[in-house]
Amino acid sequence: MVYLSQLLNKKVYYDRKVYGEMVDFAVLESSPKPLVSRVVVKKGNKKITISPSFLSIKRNGAILNSSQAPFFPFDERDFYLNEDLLDKQVIDINDKRLVRVNDVLLESNGELKVVGLDVGASGIFRRLGLEQLFKVKPKILPWQMIEAFDYQTGTVKISLTENSVKNMHPSEIAEILEDLGARERRGIVESLEAKHAAKAIEEADSRTQEAILEELPSSVLRNIVGKMHVADIAGLFYKMNPLRIREIIKMLGEERAKKVERLIDFGTDKAGGVMRTGFVSFDGNTTVKEAYNSLYKDRPKPEAVLVTNGNEKLVGTIYVKDILDIDSLALLKDIVSDRKFVYPNVDLNEVIKLFAQYNLRSLPVVDKEKKPIGVITTGVVLSKVQEKIRDNENTYIN
Amino acid sequence: MKILTLIRKRFLFLIPVLAIVGPGIISGSVDNDAGGITTYSVAGANFGHSLLWILFLTTFALAITQEIGARMGLVTGKGLASLIREKFGIRWTTFVMACLLVANLGTIAAEFAGIAASMEIYNISKFISVPIAIILIFALVAKGSFRKLEKLFLLLSFFYIAYIASAFIVHPNWTMAIKSLVIPQIKLSGVYILTMMAVIGTTITPWGQFFIQDYVVDKKLTKEDMNVERGDVFFGSFLTNFISFFIIVACAATIFTKGIQITTAKDAALALQPLAGNFAEILFSFGLLNASIFGAALVPVATSYVITEAFGIESGLNYSTRETPQFYGLFILLLIIGGLMVILPFFPLLTILVVSQAINAVLLVPIFVFLYLLSNDKKIMGEHTNNKAVNVIVLLTMAGLSVASLIYMVSLFLPNLI
């Protein structure tokens, strides 16, 4: 991640000599994030544009890789980040003036892409060179929320509510929520349907989850936590304000509250702490056809089902895709796909290792009597892996 | 029948005129605030007619710069702060806002000094009057009743007519006064130069420049209104200086001729004696109080509005205190700092009133540079950039201001040279 202000007016070097200065960036409208298509370099009094693929852009300057890079003349009709976007007014769909584009946040892994607009005080301090003096958390408005850009008046139109956010995938919304300030976040969460909001919150990182659950008014909160997985709520138990989490657990009703409490005992770095308590299980003597008919009504379809013997003890897991081409009269106990399981107190790292080693899609968690109590899915494992990577990065940076 | 259509034709044009008349006249009237009345009184009382030529010149400068502001608002639909931010970026914006903040804090202090001075006539201490005024003004603005009272304040500012009446009653030397308008006289004394700067700075103000443009934008006027708006601005500028002329003449005739140096607001009230006799003090204090409270509410609001606009914070009187805490926070901060500058007993009220106006004049120079550059920018103004005559007047104004500021600085820091 890099800010526009950190790149503007930085030198471009070629062959260890100063070649020019980066003064602007033209972008192409591409979904979901606009891509920087040209870098405007001021060379003497002339402005030329270079494709970013010939430049390696760093925070303290850029290096021109090739003398063969094709140059294009500066075209005023293009859309430029510095000239057309920076410092402009942001208004909402009702033309109410909101904030200004204080800086532009770019993603730079190979390509430069616009991620969002910095509309907070942090952007101002950064551009004044006072960021060390006043440490303020940046307030980012994600590009996905920008509805239109008015080339005539140079104003940016955003929609904080309505249309766009509602139609997004929960994981996209989660990404937006992670970037936003408290006020915008609340606005978005409250504008969504409870189920959609719950999904989006579950997809967000735990810091964001915690902040959202902390700041929502209880009427909205009740509906949302009602739709959330108990495992996710349990996962937040030790991170949140204890008074608030008690309040939330109360909202869940007796049965679900008990489930949460049971999960909390395991801790979030144990198999029992990350498992989902909702799963589908069949007796081993069920035929494929019967299972098929029963699953027919289920929505959403589980990826895997558990098979138990007469004493409700685990036999193994069957992936639903595996029963598609099997004789419909076969018994489930004969066609189990995988027999692995873990106990709830198994360390999370072990679980991840199992998933990687045996290419698992789903792993049952059983109690002492080998009765299944939950299931760990690949989704959960991946998000835990991602969290670990992020933690590592953070420790590395710090 | 013919006559009827004629009448209808005659008066139809009045309908758009009535709807639009406002920004220029309001901006002009507000110019005659606490600093204005006091500065003009001091100018007339201490220097007779010898500063009238400055007033004459500033009339043109005021009309032209206000017209530019209104035109920029009409064409772009944006305030001056927005245009500076979008064209020149954050660093210049911060610089201009710092200038504006200093100038406006001075003006706010002057308004509170006006409140304190008008109440001192009744022996009410500034330690009581100023805090009460701060609370009253904040309540008025935050509760939203200020907008309703705006017109009342404006109506009450017709009290200035008293000066015109007073001036006519004493039969001053009109030919002398008119001559002084066009014949420059310069006295090389520190006080004269200070008063000269104050006359300029109270007539043309940095905040007035931002105010006129924001007001036009807020009213959602468009290019079609340009001619009417131009008339409104010119008339407003003329009106404010027309009144200033009579304040100076009245004070010159009643106080200067008697050789009295005014040092407090009480002395300034003498100018109204020919009209109001023993009620002169009451009339004067009432007028000063009205103008001061109006200014003390309006200038902090305008300042907060412009600063939040420049830095991109949701703002405006249409929002509640909870929705835009920064806007109201800045507003109350300005009130308190302005009030404290008056309460803390470092300076006499009259000094605050006059010096703050002179500071305004000095800080006009950088703001006019941006005004000049923006109003000549084809990308922003399209076909409505300044014509040559306007540019000449703006450049002459800037040159005049720069020279005057330079002389003022010399008189401040190297008084022996003069």
Short mmCIF file of N, CA and C in Angstrom, two decimals, chain A residues 224-321:
data_model
loop_
_atom_site.label_atom_id
_atom_site.label_comp_id
_atom_site.label_asym_id
_atom_site.label_seq_id
_atom_site.Cartn_x
_atom_site.Cartn_y
_atom_site.Cartn_z
N ILE A 224 -28.65 -8.96 14.27
CA ILE A 224 -27.45 -9.44 13.59
C ILE A 224 -26.84 -10.64 14.29
N VAL A 225 -26.67 -10.56 15.60
CA VAL A 225 -26.05 -11.70 16.30
C VAL A 225 -26.95 -12.92 16.22
N GLY A 226 -28.25 -12.69 16.05
CA GLY A 226 -29.17 -13.81 15.88
C GLY A 226 -28.84 -14.62 14.64
N LYS A 227 -28.22 -13.97 13.66
CA LYS A 227 -27.90 -14.65 12.41
C LYS A 227 -26.44 -15.09 12.33
N MET A 228 -25.66 -14.81 13.35
CA MET A 228 -24.25 -15.15 13.29
C MET A 228 -23.99 -16.56 13.80
N HIS A 229 -22.90 -17.15 13.32
CA HIS A 229 -22.51 -18.46 13.83
C HIS A 229 -22.04 -18.34 15.27
N VAL A 230 -22.43 -19.31 16.09
CA VAL A 230 -22.02 -19.26 17.49
C VAL A 230 -20.50 -19.28 17.62
N ALA A 231 -19.84 -20.01 16.69
CA ALA A 231 -18.38 -20.12 16.79
C ALA A 231 -17.73 -18.75 16.65
N ASP A 232 -18.29 -17.91 15.76
CA ASP A 232 -17.70 -16.59 15.57
C ASP A 232 -17.88 -15.71 16.80
N ILE A 233 -19.06 -15.86 17.42
CA ILE A 233 -19.29 -15.08 18.64
C ILE A 233 -18.36 -15.55 19.74
N ALA A 234 -18.24 -16.88 19.84
CA ALA A 234 -17.35 -17.43 20.87
C ALA A 234 -15.92 -16.96 20.65
N GLY A 235 -15.55 -16.87 19.35
CA GLY A 235 -14.18 -16.46 19.03
C GLY A 235 -13.85 -15.08 19.55
N LEU A 236 -14.86 -14.27 19.72
CA LEU A 236 -14.61 -12.90 20.16
C LEU A 236 -14.61 -12.77 21.68
N PHE A 237 -14.94 -13.87 22.35
CA PHE A 237 -15.21 -13.76 23.78
C PHE A 237 -14.10 -13.09 24.57
N TYR A 238 -12.86 -13.53 24.34
CA TYR A 238 -11.78 -13.00 25.17
C TYR A 238 -11.28 -11.64 24.68
N LYS A 239 -11.71 -11.26 23.46
CA LYS A 239 -11.20 -10.02 22.89
C LYS A 239 -12.07 -8.82 23.24
N MET A 240 -13.33 -9.10 23.53
CA MET A 240 -14.24 -7.97 23.73
C MET A 240 -14.42 -7.59 25.17
N ASN A 241 -14.94 -6.38 25.31
CA ASN A 241 -15.37 -5.88 26.60
C ASN A 241 -16.32 -6.90 27.23
N PRO A 242 -15.99 -7.45 28.42
CA PRO A 242 -16.77 -8.54 29.01
C PRO A 242 -18.25 -8.18 29.21
N LEU A 243 -18.53 -6.92 29.54
CA LEU A 243 -19.93 -6.54 29.76
C LEU A 243 -20.72 -6.65 28.47
N ARG A 244 -20.06 -6.20 27.40
CA ARG A 244 -20.73 -6.19 26.11
C ARG A 244 -20.99 -7.61 25.62
N ILE A 245 -20.01 -8.51 25.79
CA ILE A 245 -20.18 -9.87 25.29
C ILE A 245 -21.26 -10.59 26.08
N ARG A 246 -21.38 -10.29 27.38
CA ARG A 246 -22.46 -10.89 28.18
C ARG A 246 -23.80 -10.45 27.61
N GLU A 247 -23.88 -9.16 27.27
CA GLU A 247 -25.09 -8.61 26.71
C GLU A 247 -25.46 -9.36 25.42
N ILE A 248 -24.42 -9.58 24.59
CA ILE A 248 -24.65 -10.25 23.32
C ILE A 248 -25.12 -11.68 23.55
N ILE A 249 -24.48 -12.38 24.48
CA ILE A 249 -24.85 -13.77 24.74
C ILE A 249 -26.29 -13.86 25.24
N LYS A 250 -26.68 -12.87 26.01
CA LYS A 250 -28.05 -12.83 26.50
C LYS A 250 -29.04 -12.75 25.35
N MET A 251 -28.63 -11.98 24.32
CA MET A 251 -29.52 -11.77 23.17
C MET A 251 -29.75 -13.06 22.39
N LEU A 252 -28.84 -14.03 22.54
CA LEU A 252 -28.87 -15.22 21.69
C LEU A 252 -29.97 -16.21 22.07
N GLY A 253 -30.49 -16.11 23.27
CA GLY A 253 -31.44 -17.12 23.70
C GLY A 253 -30.69 -18.28 24.34
N GLU A 254 -31.42 -19.03 25.13
CA GLU A 254 -30.78 -20.00 26.01
C GLU A 254 -29.96 -21.06 25.27
N GLU A 255 -30.59 -21.62 24.23
CA GLU A 255 -29.96 -22.77 23.57
C GLU A 255 -28.64 -22.38 22.92
N ARG A 256 -28.69 -21.27 22.14
CA ARG A 256 -27.49 -20.85 21.45
C ARG A 256 -26.44 -20.30 22.41
N ALA A 257 -26.92 -19.68 23.50
CA ALA A 257 -25.99 -19.16 24.49
C ALA A 257 -25.17 -20.31 25.08
N LYS A 258 -25.84 -21.45 25.31
CA LYS A 258 -25.13 -22.60 25.87
C LYS A 258 -24.04 -23.08 24.93
N LYS A 259 -24.39 -23.11 23.65
CA LYS A 259 -23.42 -23.54 22.65
C LYS A 259 -22.19 -22.64 22.68
N VAL A 260 -22.46 -21.34 22.76
CA VAL A 260 -21.34 -20.39 22.80
C VAL A 260 -20.47 -20.67 24.01
N GLU A 261 -21.15 -20.86 25.14
CA GLU A 261 -20.38 -21.07 26.35
C GLU A 261 -19.52 -22.33 26.28
N ARG A 262 -20.08 -23.35 25.62
CA ARG A 262 -19.31 -24.58 25.51
C ARG A 262 -18.07 -24.34 24.65
N LEU A 263 -18.26 -23.57 23.58
CA LEU A 263 -17.14 -23.29 22.67
C LEU A 263 -16.07 -22.44 23.33
N ILE A 264 -16.54 -21.52 24.15
CA ILE A 264 -15.58 -20.60 24.76
C ILE A 264 -14.56 -21.34 25.60
N ASP A 265 -15.02 -22.45 26.23
CA ASP A 265 -14.12 -23.21 27.09
C ASP A 265 -12.88 -23.70 26.36
N PHE A 266 -13.02 -23.88 25.04
CA PHE A 266 -11.89 -24.46 24.31
C PHE A 266 -10.82 -23.44 23.96
N GLY A 267 -11.21 -22.20 23.87
CA GLY A 267 -10.23 -21.20 23.45
C GLY A 267 -10.11 -21.20 21.94
N THR A 268 -9.76 -20.06 21.37
CA THR A 268 -9.84 -19.92 19.92
C THR A 268 -8.64 -20.53 19.19
N ASP A 269 -7.62 -20.94 19.91
CA ASP A 269 -6.51 -21.56 19.18
C ASP A 269 -6.55 -23.08 19.29
N LYS A 270 -7.75 -23.59 19.63
CA LYS A 270 -7.94 -25.04 19.70
C LYS A 270 -9.01 -25.45 18.70
N ALA A 271 -8.99 -26.70 18.31
CA ALA A 271 -9.96 -27.20 17.35
C ALA A 271 -11.39 -26.89 17.79
N GLY A 272 -11.64 -27.07 19.08
CA GLY A 272 -12.99 -26.84 19.59
C GLY A 272 -13.43 -25.41 19.49
N GLY A 273 -12.47 -24.52 19.43
CA GLY A 273 -12.80 -23.09 19.40
C GLY A 273 -13.15 -22.58 18.02
N VAL A 274 -12.71 -23.30 17.00
CA VAL A 274 -12.97 -22.81 15.65
C VAL A 274 -14.03 -23.63 14.91
N MET A 275 -14.49 -24.69 15.55
CA MET A 275 -15.43 -25.56 14.82
C MET A 275 -16.80 -24.90 14.72
N ARG A 276 -17.55 -25.33 13.70
CA ARG A 276 -18.95 -24.94 13.54
C ARG A 276 -19.78 -26.02 14.19
N THR A 277 -20.77 -25.61 14.98
CA THR A 277 -21.55 -26.65 15.66
C THR A 277 -22.73 -27.12 14.83
N GLY A 278 -22.95 -26.44 13.73
CA GLY A 278 -24.02 -26.93 12.85
C GLY A 278 -23.43 -27.89 11.82
N PHE A 279 -23.96 -29.12 11.77
CA PHE A 279 -23.48 -30.07 10.75
C PHE A 279 -24.59 -31.09 10.50
N VAL A 280 -24.41 -31.85 9.43
CA VAL A 280 -25.41 -32.86 9.07
C VAL A 280 -24.81 -34.24 9.33
N SER A 281 -25.54 -35.09 10.03
CA SER A 281 -25.01 -36.44 10.23
C SER A 281 -26.08 -37.48 9.94
N PHE A 282 -25.63 -38.65 9.44
CA PHE A 282 -26.53 -39.75 9.13
C PHE A 282 -26.07 -41.01 9.82
N ASP A 283 -27.05 -41.87 10.09
CA ASP A 283 -26.69 -43.17 10.62
C ASP A 283 -26.03 -43.98 9.50
N GLY A 284 -25.07 -44.81 9.84
CA GLY A 284 -24.31 -45.56 8.85
C GLY A 284 -25.16 -46.49 8.00
N ASN A 285 -26.33 -46.88 8.49
CA ASN A 285 -27.16 -47.82 7.74
C ASN A 285 -28.12 -47.11 6.79
N THR A 286 -28.00 -45.80 6.67
CA THR A 286 -28.83 -45.07 5.72
C THR A 286 -28.32 -45.38 4.32
N THR A 287 -29.23 -45.49 3.36
CA THR A 287 -28.78 -45.71 1.99
C THR A 287 -28.45 -44.37 1.34
N VAL A 288 -27.69 -44.44 0.27
CA VAL A 288 -27.32 -43.23 -0.44
C VAL A 288 -28.57 -42.49 -0.91
N LYS A 289 -29.54 -43.27 -1.38
CA LYS A 289 -30.76 -42.65 -1.89
C LYS A 289 -31.49 -41.87 -0.80
N GLU A 290 -31.57 -42.48 0.39
CA GLU A 290 -32.24 -41.80 1.50
C GLU A 290 -31.51 -40.50 1.86
N ALA A 291 -30.19 -40.62 1.93
CA ALA A 291 -29.39 -39.44 2.25
C ALA A 291 -29.59 -38.36 1.19
N TYR A 292 -29.62 -38.83 -0.05
CA TYR A 292 -29.80 -37.92 -1.18
C TYR A 292 -31.12 -37.16 -1.05
N ASN A 293 -32.18 -37.91 -0.74
CA ASN A 293 -33.49 -37.28 -0.60
C ASN A 293 -33.53 -36.29 0.56
N SER A 294 -32.89 -36.65 1.61
CA SER A 294 -32.89 -35.76 2.78
C SER A 294 -32.09 -34.48 2.50
N LEU A 295 -30.97 -34.68 1.81
CA LEU A 295 -30.13 -33.51 1.49
C LEU A 295 -30.82 -32.60 0.47
N TYR A 296 -31.69 -33.19 -0.34
CA TYR A 296 -32.35 -32.47 -1.41
C TYR A 296 -33.01 -31.19 -0.88
N LYS A 297 -33.54 -31.32 0.36
CA LYS A 297 -34.28 -30.18 0.93
C LYS A 297 -33.34 -29.19 1.63
N ASP A 298 -32.19 -29.65 1.98
CA ASP A 298 -31.28 -28.78 2.76
C ASP A 298 -30.77 -27.61 1.94
N ARG A 299 -30.71 -26.51 2.57
CA ARG A 299 -30.20 -25.32 1.89
C ARG A 299 -29.56 -24.43 2.95
N PRO A 300 -28.33 -24.03 2.87
CA PRO A 300 -27.40 -24.41 1.81
C PRO A 300 -26.94 -25.84 1.94
N LYS A 301 -26.53 -26.42 0.83
CA LYS A 301 -26.08 -27.81 0.85
C LYS A 301 -24.76 -27.92 1.59
N PRO A 302 -24.66 -28.91 2.49
CA PRO A 302 -23.37 -29.09 3.15
C PRO A 302 -22.35 -29.66 2.18
N GLU A 303 -21.10 -29.38 2.43
CA GLU A 303 -20.06 -29.92 1.56
C GLU A 303 -19.81 -31.39 1.93
N ALA A 304 -19.96 -31.64 3.23
CA ALA A 304 -19.70 -33.01 3.68
C ALA A 304 -20.72 -33.37 4.75
N VAL A 305 -20.98 -34.67 4.90
CA VAL A 305 -21.86 -35.12 5.98
C VAL A 305 -21.10 -36.11 6.86
N LEU A 306 -21.52 -36.21 8.11
CA LEU A 306 -20.86 -37.16 9.01
C LEU A 306 -21.68 -38.45 9.06
N VAL A 307 -20.98 -39.54 9.23
CA VAL A 307 -21.65 -40.84 9.34
C VAL A 307 -21.37 -41.40 10.73
N THR A 308 -22.43 -41.84 11.40
CA THR A 308 -22.25 -42.39 12.75
C THR A 308 -22.75 -43.83 12.78
N ASN A 309 -22.34 -44.56 13.83
CA ASN A 309 -22.86 -45.93 13.97
C ASN A 309 -24.07 -45.89 14.90
N GLY A 310 -24.56 -47.05 15.26
CA GLY A 310 -25.77 -47.13 16.07
C GLY A 310 -25.69 -46.38 17.39
N ASN A 311 -24.49 -46.21 17.94
CA ASN A 311 -24.34 -45.53 19.23
C ASN A 311 -24.00 -44.05 19.07
N GLU A 312 -24.29 -43.51 17.87
CA GLU A 312 -24.02 -42.11 17.56
C GLU A 312 -22.55 -41.78 17.60
N LYS A 313 -21.71 -42.82 17.51
CA LYS A 313 -20.28 -42.54 17.47
C LYS A 313 -19.85 -42.37 16.03
N LEU A 314 -18.80 -41.56 15.84
CA LEU A 314 -18.37 -41.20 14.49
C LEU A 314 -17.77 -42.38 13.75
N VAL A 315 -18.20 -42.55 12.50
CA VAL A 315 -17.58 -43.53 11.62
C VAL A 315 -16.61 -42.80 10.69
N GLY A 316 -17.09 -41.71 10.10
CA GLY A 316 -16.23 -40.94 9.19
C GLY A 316 -17.00 -39.85 8.49
N THR A 317 -16.34 -39.27 7.49
CA THR A 317 -16.94 -38.16 6.74
C THR A 317 -17.20 -38.62 5.31
N ILE A 318 -18.32 -38.18 4.75
CA ILE A 318 -18.54 -38.40 3.32
C ILE A 318 -18.67 -37.03 2.65
N TYR A 319 -17.85 -36.81 1.62
CA TYR A 319 -18.03 -35.59 0.85
C TYR A 319 -19.22 -35.78 -0.07
N VAL A 320 -20.07 -34.77 -0.12
CA VAL A 320 -21.32 -34.92 -0.85
C VAL A 320 -21.06 -35.23 -2.31
N LYS A 321 -20.00 -34.66 -2.85
CA LYS A 321 -19.72 -34.91 -4.27
C LYS A 321 -19.42 -36.40 -4.52
#
